[in-house]
PDB file of C-alpha atoms in Angstrom:
ATOM      1  CA  MET K 157       0.997 -29.689   7.832  1.00  0.00           C
ATOM      2  CA  SER K 158       3.868 -27.561   6.968  1.00  0.00           C
ATOM      3  CA  LYS K 159       3.256 -24.140   6.098  1.00  0.00           C
ATOM      4  CA  VAL K 160       3.994 -22.204   2.763  1.00  0.00           C
ATOM      5  CA  VAL K 161       5.695 -18.795   3.776  1.00  0.00           C
ATOM      6  CA  GLY K 162       6.539 -16.085   1.181  1.00  0.00           C
ATOM      7  CA  PHE K 163       9.601 -13.615   1.460  1.00  0.00           C
ATOM      8  CA  VAL K 164       9.376 -10.313  -0.024  1.00  0.00           C
ATOM      9  CA  LEU K 165      12.833  -8.869   0.493  1.00  0.00           C
ATOM     10  CA  LYS K 166      14.619  -5.584   0.258  1.00  0.00           C
ATOM     11  CA  ARG K 167      17.600  -7.492  -1.731  1.00  0.00           C
ATOM     12  CA  SER K 168      19.991  -4.701  -1.174  1.00  0.00           C
ATOM     13  CA  MET K 169      20.367  -4.927   2.549  1.00  0.00           C
ATOM     14  CA  PRO K 170      22.576  -8.347   3.655  1.00  0.00           C
ATOM     15  CA  GLU K 171      20.434  -8.106   6.737  1.00  0.00           C
ATOM     16  CA  ALA K 172      17.221  -9.348   4.836  1.00  0.00           C
ATOM     17  CA  LEU K 173      19.186 -12.493   3.492  1.00  0.00           C
ATOM     18  CA  ASP K 174      20.581 -13.561   6.991  1.00  0.00           C
ATOM     19  CA  ALA K 175      17.089 -13.295   8.255  1.00  0.00           C
ATOM     20  CA  LEU K 176      15.776 -15.546   5.557  1.00  0.00           C
ATOM     21  CA  ALA K 177      18.359 -18.074   6.286  1.00  0.00           C
ATOM     22  CA  LEU K 178      17.664 -17.794  10.040  1.00  0.00           C
ATOM     23  CA  ALA K 179      13.815 -18.594   9.078  1.00  0.00           C
ATOM     24  CA  GLN K 180      14.713 -21.720   7.614  1.00  0.00           C
ATOM     25  CA  ARG K 181      16.572 -22.720  10.305  1.00  0.00           C
ATOM     26  CA  LEU K 182      13.616 -21.831  12.658  1.00  0.00           C
ATOM     27  CA  SER K 183      11.213 -23.585  10.562  1.00  0.00           C
ATOM     28  CA  PRO K 184      12.984 -26.585   8.369  1.00  0.00           C
ATOM     29  CA  ASP K 185       9.654 -28.253   7.524  1.00  0.00           C
ATOM     30  CA  CYS K 186       8.106 -24.907   5.674  1.00  0.00           C
ATOM     31  CA  ARG K 187       8.372 -24.395   2.294  1.00  0.00           C
ATOM     32  CA  PHE K 188      10.227 -20.833   1.295  1.00  0.00           C
ATOM     33  CA  LEU K 189       8.719 -18.710  -1.901  1.00  0.00           C
ATOM     34  CA  ILE K 190      10.104 -15.509  -3.305  1.00  0.00           C
ATOM     35  CA  GLU K 191       9.408 -13.700  -6.422  1.00  0.00           C
ATOM     36  CA  LYS K 192      11.307 -14.977  -9.568  1.00  0.00           C
ATOM     37  CA  GLU K 193      11.080 -11.460 -11.380  1.00  0.00           C
ATOM     38  CA  GLY K 194      11.213  -7.735 -10.450  1.00  0.00           C
ATOM     39  CA  HIS K 195      13.099  -5.656  -7.974  1.00  0.00           C
ATOM     40  CA  HIS K 196      12.666  -7.929  -5.147  1.00  0.00           C
ATOM     41  CA  ALA K 197      13.851 -11.107  -7.017  1.00  0.00           C
ATOM     42  CA  LEU K 198      17.236 -12.680  -6.157  1.00  0.00           C
ATOM     43  CA  ALA K 199      19.641 -13.754  -8.983  1.00  0.00           C
ATOM     44  CA  ASN K 200      20.864 -16.778  -6.818  1.00  0.00           C
ATOM     45  CA  PRO K 201      17.870 -18.044  -4.383  1.00  0.00           C
ATOM     46  CA  PRO K 202      19.599 -19.707  -1.399  1.00  0.00           C
ATOM     47  CA  GLN K 203      19.354 -23.534  -1.441  1.00  0.00           C
ATOM     48  CA  GLY K 204      15.594 -24.357  -0.026  1.00  0.00           C
ATOM     49  CA  VAL K 205      13.895 -21.167  -1.629  1.00  0.00           C
ATOM     50  CA  GLU K 206      11.780 -21.314  -4.676  1.00  0.00           C
ATOM     51  CA  ALA K 207      11.393 -18.516  -6.952  1.00  0.00           C
ATOM     52  CA  VAL K 208       7.974 -18.515  -8.442  1.00  0.00           C
ATOM     53  CA  ASP K 209       5.537 -16.094 -10.520  1.00  0.00           C
ATOM     54  CA  GLN K 210       3.566 -13.664  -8.570  1.00  0.00           C
ATOM     55  CA  GLU K 211       0.457 -15.797  -9.531  1.00  0.00           C
ATOM     56  CA  THR K 212       1.922 -18.881  -7.990  1.00  0.00           C
ATOM     57  CA  PHE K 213       3.341 -16.702  -4.856  1.00  0.00           C
ATOM     58  CA  ALA K 214      -0.231 -15.342  -4.191  1.00  0.00           C
ATOM     59  CA  LYS K 215      -2.125 -18.362  -4.524  1.00  0.00           C
ATOM     60  CA  GLU K 216       0.011 -20.659  -2.357  1.00  0.00           C
ATOM     61  CA  VAL K 217       1.394 -18.556   0.639  1.00  0.00           C
ATOM     62  CA  ASP K 218      -0.164 -18.879   4.227  1.00  0.00           C
ATOM     63  CA  LEU K 219       2.362 -16.414   5.722  1.00  0.00           C
ATOM     64  CA  VAL K 220       3.989 -13.469   4.064  1.00  0.00           C
ATOM     65  CA  VAL K 221       7.085 -11.990   5.971  1.00  0.00           C
ATOM     66  CA  VAL K 222       8.507  -8.658   4.657  1.00  0.00           C
ATOM     67  CA  LEU K 223      11.899  -7.618   5.108  1.00  0.00           C
ATOM     68  CA  GLY K 224      12.523  -4.298   4.265  1.00  0.00           C
ATOM     69  CA  GLY K 225      10.511  -0.929   4.782  1.00  0.00           C
ATOM     70  CA  ASP K 226       6.977   0.399   4.297  1.00  0.00           C
ATOM     71  CA  GLY K 227       7.427   0.335   0.430  1.00  0.00           C
ATOM     72  CA  THR K 228       8.650  -3.164   0.474  1.00  0.00           C
ATOM     73  CA  LEU K 229       5.434  -3.902   2.625  1.00  0.00           C
ATOM     74  CA  ILE K 230       3.044  -1.968   0.039  1.00  0.00           C
ATOM     75  CA  HIS K 231       4.772  -4.010  -2.831  1.00  0.00           C
ATOM     76  CA  ALA K 232       4.009  -7.289  -1.003  1.00  0.00           C
ATOM     77  CA  ALA K 233       0.269  -6.538  -0.500  1.00  0.00           C
ATOM     78  CA  SER K 234       0.038  -5.757  -4.122  1.00  0.00           C
ATOM     79  CA  LEU K 235       0.866  -9.277  -4.598  1.00  0.00           C
ATOM     80  CA  LEU K 236      -2.163 -10.631  -2.815  1.00  0.00           C
ATOM     81  CA  GLN K 237      -4.611  -8.558  -4.857  1.00  0.00           C
ATOM     82  CA  ASP K 238      -7.491 -11.436  -3.894  1.00  0.00           C
ATOM     83  CA  ARG K 239      -6.397 -13.252  -1.209  1.00  0.00           C
ATOM     84  CA  VAL K 240      -6.204 -12.226   2.745  1.00  0.00           C
ATOM     85  CA  VAL K 241      -3.044 -13.242   3.897  1.00  0.00           C
ATOM     86  CA  PRO K 242      -1.136 -12.284   7.239  1.00  0.00           C
ATOM     87  CA  ILE K 243       1.771 -10.187   6.703  1.00  0.00           C
ATOM     88  CA  GLN K 244       4.579  -9.791   9.181  1.00  0.00           C
ATOM     89  CA  GLY K 245       6.395  -6.310   8.345  1.00  0.00           C
ATOM     90  CA  VAL K 246       9.908  -6.519   9.633  1.00  0.00           C
ATOM     91  CA  ASN K 247      11.742  -2.982   9.643  1.00  0.00           C
ATOM     92  CA  LEU K 248      14.778  -2.499   7.765  1.00  0.00           C
ATOM     93  CA  GLY K 249      13.967   0.879   6.144  1.00  0.00           C
ATOM     94  CA  ARG K 250      14.135   4.365   7.946  1.00  0.00           C
ATOM     95  CA  VAL K 251      10.198   4.667   9.145  1.00  0.00           C
ATOM     96  CA  GLY K 252       8.792   1.566   9.727  1.00  0.00           C
ATOM     97  CA  PHE K 253       5.478   2.908  10.029  1.00  0.00           C
ATOM     98  CA  LEU K 254       3.797  -0.301   8.581  1.00  0.00           C
ATOM     99  CA  ALA K 255       6.596  -2.864   9.120  1.00  0.00           C
ATOM    100  CA  GLU K 256       6.402  -2.858  12.746  1.00  0.00           C
ATOM    101  CA  PHE K 257       8.437  -5.793  13.951  1.00  0.00           C
ATOM    102  CA  PRO K 258      12.063  -4.880  14.808  1.00  0.00           C
ATOM    103  CA  LEU K 259      14.908  -6.951  13.047  1.00  0.00           C
ATOM    104  CA  ASP K 260      16.264  -7.777  16.546  1.00  0.00           C
ATOM    105  CA  ASP K 261      13.418  -9.678  17.636  1.00  0.00           C
ATOM    106  CA  PHE K 262      12.885 -11.692  14.686  1.00  0.00           C
ATOM    107  CA  GLU K 263      14.345 -15.179  15.895  1.00  0.00           C
ATOM    108  CA  GLU K 264      11.496 -14.835  18.537  1.00  0.00           C
ATOM    109  CA  THR K 265       8.586 -13.509  16.593  1.00  0.00           C
ATOM    110  CA  TYR K 266       8.768 -15.126  13.714  1.00  0.00           C
ATOM    111  CA  PRO K 267       7.963 -18.526  15.031  1.00  0.00           C
ATOM    112  CA  ARG K 268       5.050 -16.890  16.719  1.00  0.00           C
ATOM    113  CA  ALA K 269       3.892 -15.254  13.467  1.00  0.00           C
ATOM    114  CA  LEU K 270       3.962 -18.878  11.930  1.00  0.00           C
ATOM    115  CA  ALA K 271       1.879 -20.170  14.805  1.00  0.00           C
ATOM    116  CA  ASP K 272      -0.828 -17.318  14.436  1.00  0.00           C
ATOM    117  CA  GLU K 273      -0.032 -15.968  17.799  1.00  0.00           C
ATOM    118  CA  PHE K 274      -0.254 -12.264  16.869  1.00  0.00           C
ATOM    119  CA  LYS K 275      -3.413 -10.158  16.857  1.00  0.00           C
ATOM    120  CA  HIS K 276      -4.045  -8.381  13.283  1.00  0.00           C
ATOM    121  CA  VAL K 277      -5.631  -5.516  11.868  1.00  0.00           C
ATOM    122  CA  ASP K 278      -7.209  -5.616   8.489  1.00  0.00           C
ATOM    123  CA  ARG K 279      -6.561  -2.492   6.320  1.00  0.00           C
ATOM    124  CA  MET K 280      -9.088  -1.276   3.909  1.00  0.00           C
ATOM    125  CA  ARG K 281      -8.056  -1.223   0.452  1.00  0.00           C
ATOM    126  CA  LEU K 282      -9.436   0.412  -2.851  1.00  0.00           C
ATOM    127  CA  ASP K 283     -10.045  -0.663  -6.376  1.00  0.00           C
ATOM    128  CA  VAL K 284      -9.048   1.900  -9.039  1.00  0.00           C
ATOM    129  CA  GLU K 285      -9.651   1.839 -12.678  1.00  0.00           C
ATOM    130  CA  VAL K 286      -8.158   4.422 -15.283  1.00  0.00           C
ATOM    131  CA  SER K 287     -10.138   4.580 -18.227  1.00  0.00           C
ATOM    132  CA  ARG K 288      -9.657   6.195 -21.788  1.00  0.00           C
ATOM    133  CA  ASN K 289     -12.826   6.401 -24.403  1.00  0.00           C
ATOM    134  CA  GLY K 290     -14.476   3.695 -22.220  1.00  0.00           C
ATOM    135  CA  ASP K 291     -11.460   1.100 -22.260  1.00  0.00           C
ATOM    136  CA  VAL K 292      -9.821   0.347 -18.784  1.00  0.00           C
ATOM    137  CA  VAL K 293      -6.035   1.348 -19.264  1.00  0.00           C
ATOM    138  CA  LEU K 294      -4.888   0.771 -15.533  1.00  0.00           C
ATOM    139  CA  GLY K 295      -6.334  -1.146 -13.272  1.00  0.00           C
ATOM    140  CA  ARG K 296      -4.814  -2.109  -9.557  1.00  0.00           C
ATOM    141  CA  ARG K 297      -6.196  -2.952  -5.969  1.00  0.00           C
ATOM    142  CA  ILE K 298      -3.968  -0.810  -3.596  1.00  0.00           C
ATOM    143  CA  LEU K 299      -3.312  -0.224   0.043  1.00  0.00           C
ATOM    144  CA  ASN K 300      -2.060   3.118   0.122  1.00  0.00           C
ATOM    145  CA  ASP K 301      -2.999   6.122  -2.219  1.00  0.00           C
ATOM    146  CA  ALA K 302      -4.014   6.916  -5.827  1.00  0.00           C
ATOM    147  CA  VAL K 303      -2.264  10.233  -7.027  1.00  0.00           C
ATOM    148  CA  VAL K 304      -3.513  12.459 -10.170  1.00  0.00           C
ATOM    149  CA  ALA K 305      -0.781  14.967 -10.337  1.00  0.00           C
ATOM    150  CA  GLN K 306       1.209  17.300 -13.147  1.00  0.00           C
ATOM    151  CA  LEU K 307       3.847  15.730 -14.843  1.00  0.00           C
ATOM    152  CA  ALA K 308       5.841  18.821 -14.657  1.00  0.00           C
ATOM    153  CA  MET K 309       5.638  22.829 -14.117  1.00  0.00           C
ATOM    154  CA  ALA K 310       2.750  23.887 -16.451  1.00  0.00           C
ATOM    155  CA  ARG K 311      -0.331  26.015 -16.412  1.00  0.00           C
ATOM    156  CA  ILE K 312      -3.164  25.125 -13.614  1.00  0.00           C
ATOM    157  CA  ALA K 313      -4.876  21.878 -14.173  1.00  0.00           C
ATOM    158  CA  GLN K 314      -8.997  21.631 -13.776  1.00  0.00           C
ATOM    159  CA  PHE K 315     -10.522  18.568 -12.601  1.00  0.00           C
ATOM    160  CA  LYS K 316     -14.196  17.437 -11.804  1.00  0.00           C
ATOM    161  CA  VAL K 317     -15.032  15.019  -8.871  1.00  0.00           C
ATOM    162  CA  HIS K 318     -18.422  13.176  -8.511  1.00  0.00           C
ATOM    163  CA  PHE K 319     -19.132  10.600  -5.939  1.00  0.00           C
ATOM    164  CA  GLY K 320     -22.123   8.269  -6.238  1.00  0.00           C
ATOM    165  CA  GLY K 321     -22.719   9.910  -9.567  1.00  0.00           C
ATOM    166  CA  ARG K 322     -23.286  13.290  -7.982  1.00  0.00           C
ATOM    167  CA  LEU K 323     -21.029  16.527  -8.654  1.00  0.00           C
ATOM    168  CA  VAL K 324     -18.709  17.120  -5.788  1.00  0.00           C
ATOM    169  CA  THR K 325     -16.544  19.772  -7.070  1.00  0.00           C
ATOM    170  CA  SER K 326     -14.552  21.152  -9.724  1.00  0.00           C
ATOM    171  CA  LEU K 327     -11.272  21.532  -9.054  1.00  0.00           C
ATOM    172  CA  ARG K 328      -8.388  23.924 -10.174  1.00  0.00           C
ATOM    173  CA  GLY K 329      -5.044  22.980  -9.086  1.00  0.00           C
ATOM    174  CA  ASP K 330      -1.891  20.536  -9.276  1.00  0.00           C
ATOM    175  CA  GLY K 331      -3.757  17.239  -8.467  1.00  0.00           C
ATOM    176  CA  LEU K 332      -5.357  15.063  -6.145  1.00  0.00           C
ATOM    177  CA  ILE K 333      -4.712  12.357  -3.571  1.00  0.00           C
ATOM    178  CA  VAL K 334      -6.889   9.826  -2.809  1.00  0.00           C
ATOM    179  CA  SER K 335      -6.018   7.910   0.133  1.00  0.00           C
ATOM    180  CA  THR K 336      -7.097   4.859   2.682  1.00  0.00           C
ATOM    181  CA  PRO K 337      -6.365   5.153   6.229  1.00  0.00           C
ATOM    182  CA  THR K 338      -3.097   3.356   5.563  1.00  0.00           C
ATOM    183  CA  GLY K 339      -2.222   5.979   2.891  1.00  0.00           C
ATOM    184  CA  SER K 340      -3.301   9.065   5.055  1.00  0.00           C
ATOM    185  CA  THR K 341      -0.078   9.340   6.431  1.00  0.00           C
ATOM    186  CA  ALA K 342       1.914   9.440   3.560  1.00  0.00           C
ATOM    187  CA  TYR K 343       1.250  12.135   0.558  1.00  0.00           C
ATOM    188  CA  ASN K 344      -1.798  12.860   2.059  1.00  0.00           C
ATOM    189  CA  LEU K 345      -0.380  13.850   5.346  1.00  0.00           C
ATOM    190  CA  ALA K 346       2.446  15.817   3.433  1.00  0.00           C
ATOM    191  CA  ALA K 347      -0.270  17.861   1.247  1.00  0.00           C
ATOM    192  CA  GLY K 348      -2.210  18.971   4.206  1.00  0.00           C
ATOM    193  CA  GLY K 349      -4.840  16.149   4.528  1.00  0.00           C
ATOM    194  CA  PRO K 350      -6.240  14.334   7.349  1.00  0.00           C
ATOM    195  CA  ILE K 351      -4.948  11.376   9.710  1.00  0.00           C
ATOM    196  CA  LEU K 352      -7.495   8.550   9.439  1.00  0.00           C
ATOM    197  CA  THR K 353      -6.795   5.685  12.002  1.00  0.00           C
ATOM    198  CA  PRO K 354      -6.205   2.377  10.620  1.00  0.00           C
ATOM    199  CA  GLY K 355      -9.977   0.924  11.705  1.00  0.00           C
ATOM    200  CA  LEU K 356     -11.843   3.602   9.821  1.00  0.00           C
ATOM    201  CA  GLU K 357     -13.819   2.937   6.592  1.00  0.00           C
ATOM    202  CA  ALA K 358     -13.059   5.951   5.107  1.00  0.00           C
ATOM    203  CA  ILE K 359     -11.488   7.641   1.998  1.00  0.00           C
ATOM    204  CA  ALA K 360      -9.524  10.845   2.295  1.00  0.00           C
ATOM    205  CA  VAL K 361      -9.406  13.170  -1.175  1.00  0.00           C
ATOM    206  CA  THR K 362      -7.058  15.858  -0.553  1.00  0.00           C
ATOM    207  CA  PRO K 363      -6.253  18.649  -3.320  1.00  0.00           C
ATOM    208  CA  ILE K 364      -2.655  19.221  -4.211  1.00  0.00           C
ATOM    209  CA  CYS K 365      -2.076  23.170  -4.320  1.00  0.00           C
ATOM    210  CA  PRO K 366      -5.391  24.308  -5.269  1.00  0.00           C
ATOM    211  CA  HIS K 367      -5.884  27.348  -6.537  1.00  0.00           C
ATOM    212  CA  ALA K 368      -8.902  28.258  -4.343  1.00  0.00           C
ATOM    213  CA  VAL K 369      -8.047  28.215  -0.736  1.00  0.00           C
ATOM    214  CA  THR K 370     -11.557  27.154   0.287  1.00  0.00           C
ATOM    215  CA  GLN K 371     -11.309  23.589  -1.424  1.00  0.00           C
ATOM    216  CA  ARG K 372     -10.062  21.643   1.617  1.00  0.00           C
ATOM    217  CA  PRO K 373      -9.467  17.836   2.210  1.00  0.00           C
ATOM    218  CA  LEU K 374     -12.712  15.872   2.164  1.00  0.00           C
ATOM    219  CA  VAL K 375     -13.496  12.611   3.894  1.00  0.00           C
ATOM    220  CA  LEU K 376     -15.944  10.268   2.543  1.00  0.00           C
ATOM    221  CA  LYS K 377     -17.485   6.774   3.472  1.00  0.00           C
ATOM    222  CA  PRO K 378     -16.482   4.505   0.986  1.00  0.00           C
ATOM    223  CA  GLY K 379     -19.856   3.184  -0.139  1.00  0.00           C
ATOM    224  CA  GLU K 380     -20.270   4.385  -3.541  1.00  0.00           C
ATOM    225  CA  VAL K 381     -17.722   5.306  -6.442  1.00  0.00           C
ATOM    226  CA  LEU K 382     -15.446   8.143  -6.402  1.00  0.00           C
ATOM    227  CA  GLU K 383     -14.671   9.363 -10.152  1.00  0.00           C
ATOM    228  CA  ILE K 384     -12.172  12.128 -10.816  1.00  0.00           C
ATOM    229  CA  SER K 385     -11.962  13.477 -14.508  1.00  0.00           C
ATOM    230  CA  LEU K 386      -9.611  15.752 -16.308  1.00  0.00           C
ATOM    231  CA  GLU K 387     -11.605  18.572 -17.912  1.00  0.00           C
ATOM    232  CA  SER K 388      -8.478  20.812 -19.082  1.00  0.00           C
ATOM    233  CA  ASP K 389      -5.762  19.948 -21.753  1.00  0.00           C
ATOM    234  CA  ASN K 390      -2.842  19.256 -19.203  1.00  0.00           C
ATOM    235  CA  THR K 391      -1.178  16.061 -19.238  1.00  0.00           C
ATOM    236  CA  VAL K 392      -0.989  14.727 -15.780  1.00  0.00           C
ATOM    237  CA  PHE K 393      -0.140  11.440 -14.426  1.00  0.00           C
ATOM    238  CA  VAL K 394      -1.853   8.661 -12.196  1.00  0.00           C
ATOM    239  CA  THR K 395       0.401   6.717  -9.879  1.00  0.00           C
ATOM    240  CA  LEU K 396      -1.233   3.910  -7.650  1.00  0.00           C
ATOM    241  CA  ASP K 397       0.568   3.061  -4.288  1.00  0.00           C
ATOM    242  CA  GLY K 398       3.635   4.827  -5.956  1.00  0.00           C
ATOM    243  CA  GLN K 399       4.409   1.630  -8.184  1.00  0.00           C
ATOM    244  CA  TYR K 400       2.050   1.841 -11.216  1.00  0.00           C
ATOM    245  CA  GLY K 401       1.229   4.608 -13.409  1.00  0.00           C
ATOM    246  CA  HIS K 402      -0.363   5.795 -16.846  1.00  0.00           C
ATOM    247  CA  GLU K 403      -0.777   8.948 -18.532  1.00  0.00           C
ATOM    248  CA  PHE K 404      -4.082  10.883 -17.874  1.00  0.00           C
ATOM    249  CA  VAL K 405      -5.348  13.407 -20.403  1.00  0.00           C
ATOM    250  CA  ARG K 406      -8.241  15.443 -21.219  1.00  0.00           C
ATOM    251  CA  GLY K 407     -11.423  13.335 -20.546  1.00  0.00           C
ATOM    252  CA  ASP K 408      -9.981  10.172 -19.229  1.00  0.00           C
ATOM    253  CA  LYS K 409     -11.751   8.884 -15.993  1.00  0.00           C
ATOM    254  CA  MET K 410     -10.532   7.547 -12.663  1.00  0.00           C
ATOM    255  CA  LYS K 411     -13.082   5.325 -10.653  1.00  0.00           C
ATOM    256  CA  VAL K 412     -11.911   4.390  -6.890  1.00  0.00           C
ATOM    257  CA  GLN K 413     -14.002   2.176  -4.670  1.00  0.00           C
ATOM    258  CA  ARG K 414     -13.832   0.219  -1.617  1.00  0.00           C
ATOM    259  CA  ALA K 415     -11.898  -3.181  -2.479  1.00  0.00           C
ATOM    260  CA  PRO K 416     -13.896  -6.342  -1.253  1.00  0.00           C
ATOM    261  CA  SER K 417     -10.675  -7.941   0.202  1.00  0.00           C
ATOM    262  CA  THR K 418      -8.352  -6.437   2.818  1.00  0.00           C
ATOM    263  CA  THR K 419      -4.545  -6.482   3.800  1.00  0.00           C
ATOM    264  CA  ARG K 420      -4.084  -8.239   7.065  1.00  0.00           C
ATOM    265  CA  LEU K 421      -1.130  -6.702   8.758  1.00  0.00           C
ATOM    266  CA  LEU K 422       0.013  -8.599  12.075  1.00  0.00           C
ATOM    267  CA  CYS K 423       0.590  -6.169  15.060  1.00  0.00           C
ATOM    268  CA  TYR K 424       3.783  -6.064  17.046  1.00  0.00           C
ATOM    269  CA  PRO K 425       2.767  -6.575  20.926  1.00  0.00           C
ATOM    270  CA  GLY K 426       2.512  -3.530  22.931  1.00  0.00           C
ATOM    271  CA  ARG K 427       2.925  -0.861  20.108  1.00  0.00           C
ATOM    272  CA  SER K 428       0.258   1.971  20.133  1.00  0.00           C
ATOM    273  CA  TYR K 429      -0.790   3.646  16.514  1.00  0.00           C
ATOM    274  CA  PHE K 430      -0.761   6.953  18.217  1.00  0.00           C
ATOM    275  CA  ARG K 431       2.750   6.486  20.035  1.00  0.00           C
ATOM    276  CA  THR K 432       3.940   5.220  16.658  1.00  0.00           C
ATOM    277  CA  LEU K 433       2.650   8.583  14.979  1.00  0.00           C
ATOM    278  CA  ARG K 434       4.450  10.541  17.724  1.00  0.00           C
ATOM    279  CA  THR K 435       7.862   8.616  17.546  1.00  0.00           C
ATOM    280  CA  LYS K 436       8.181   7.961  13.859  1.00  0.00           C
ATOM    281  CA  LEU K 437       6.418  11.083  12.390  1.00  0.00           C
ATOM    282  CA  GLY K 438       6.808  13.396  15.360  1.00  0.00           C
ATOM    283  CA  TRP K 439       2.764  13.921  15.143  1.00  0.00           C
ATOM    284  CA  GLY K 440       1.706  16.600  17.980  1.00  0.00           C
ATOM    285  CA  GLU K 441       5.293  17.691  18.702  1.00  0.00           C
ATOM    286  CA  SER K 442       5.564  22.067  18.991  1.00  0.00           C
TER     287      SER K 442
END
C-alpha cells in the first residue's frame, strides 16, 4: 500500500523544490500533499503534488517531510494538532536544531524515513487557552512556547501565576515565557531559562526582566493547570510558537497544560543532543 507524504516547504529556497522533485522520483507510488494556503503554499504546485487544506493534510499524511529550518518544522507540527505522525526535518536554515537531517543526505535518508527505519523521539506539547470574561479568544496546541510580553516600552506589568489552583507568585516585569523541553533552547534560553532535555515531562516558566532579582526560572511537572493573569492596566501580547497571537489585558487568563498528543521527530543516526547543544548553540564554551 502506497503512503501519503506531506511536504512543508520553505518556498523561497530552490533547494526545497529540488528535494520535492527528488522525492517524487524516489517514491513514484506515493501520494504527495502540500498546503493550499499560507506562507508554505506554492502558487503552481508541481505535477503530481496535491495542494490541500490543513484539515485534509493532517488527516491523511503518513509521513511529513520538512524542507526548511526550525521555524518551518514548528509550523509543520502545528498542522498535526491531534495526530502523531513522524516528521523528517531536513535542514535548509541556519541553525537546524530540530531539523536534524542534512540536505546532502536526503536521497539516502528519505527512502529510509518512508520505510520507518529511523528511531524517533516524541516531544511533549502544551495546550494553551487565552480567555477573556470566560470566553476563549485564542487556543492552540503548541510545541515550543507561549510568551506573554509587553507590546512596547511601557511601565512595568504585574502578573499572577497559579499552578493547580495554588498561588505560585505575583510577578512584576516585562512578561513570562512558558516553554516545553523543545522550546527551552529558544527564547527561554535567551532569557536565562533552563535547558530541558527532550525526554523530560516538564514545563519551564521564565520571567522576562523581572523587577525582583529573586524571581528566578521555575521548572514544573506538567500534571496540573498553569494559569497566568494580568493584574495591571498594561496591554501585553500572547504569542504561541511565534505564529499565533492575541492581545492580553487586565483580567485575561492564560491556561497551560500538557497536551494529550506529542510531536514525533525522526532522529538522524549518530546525532547526540548534547553534541548539538555544543555545535549549534555553542553551549558550555568559554
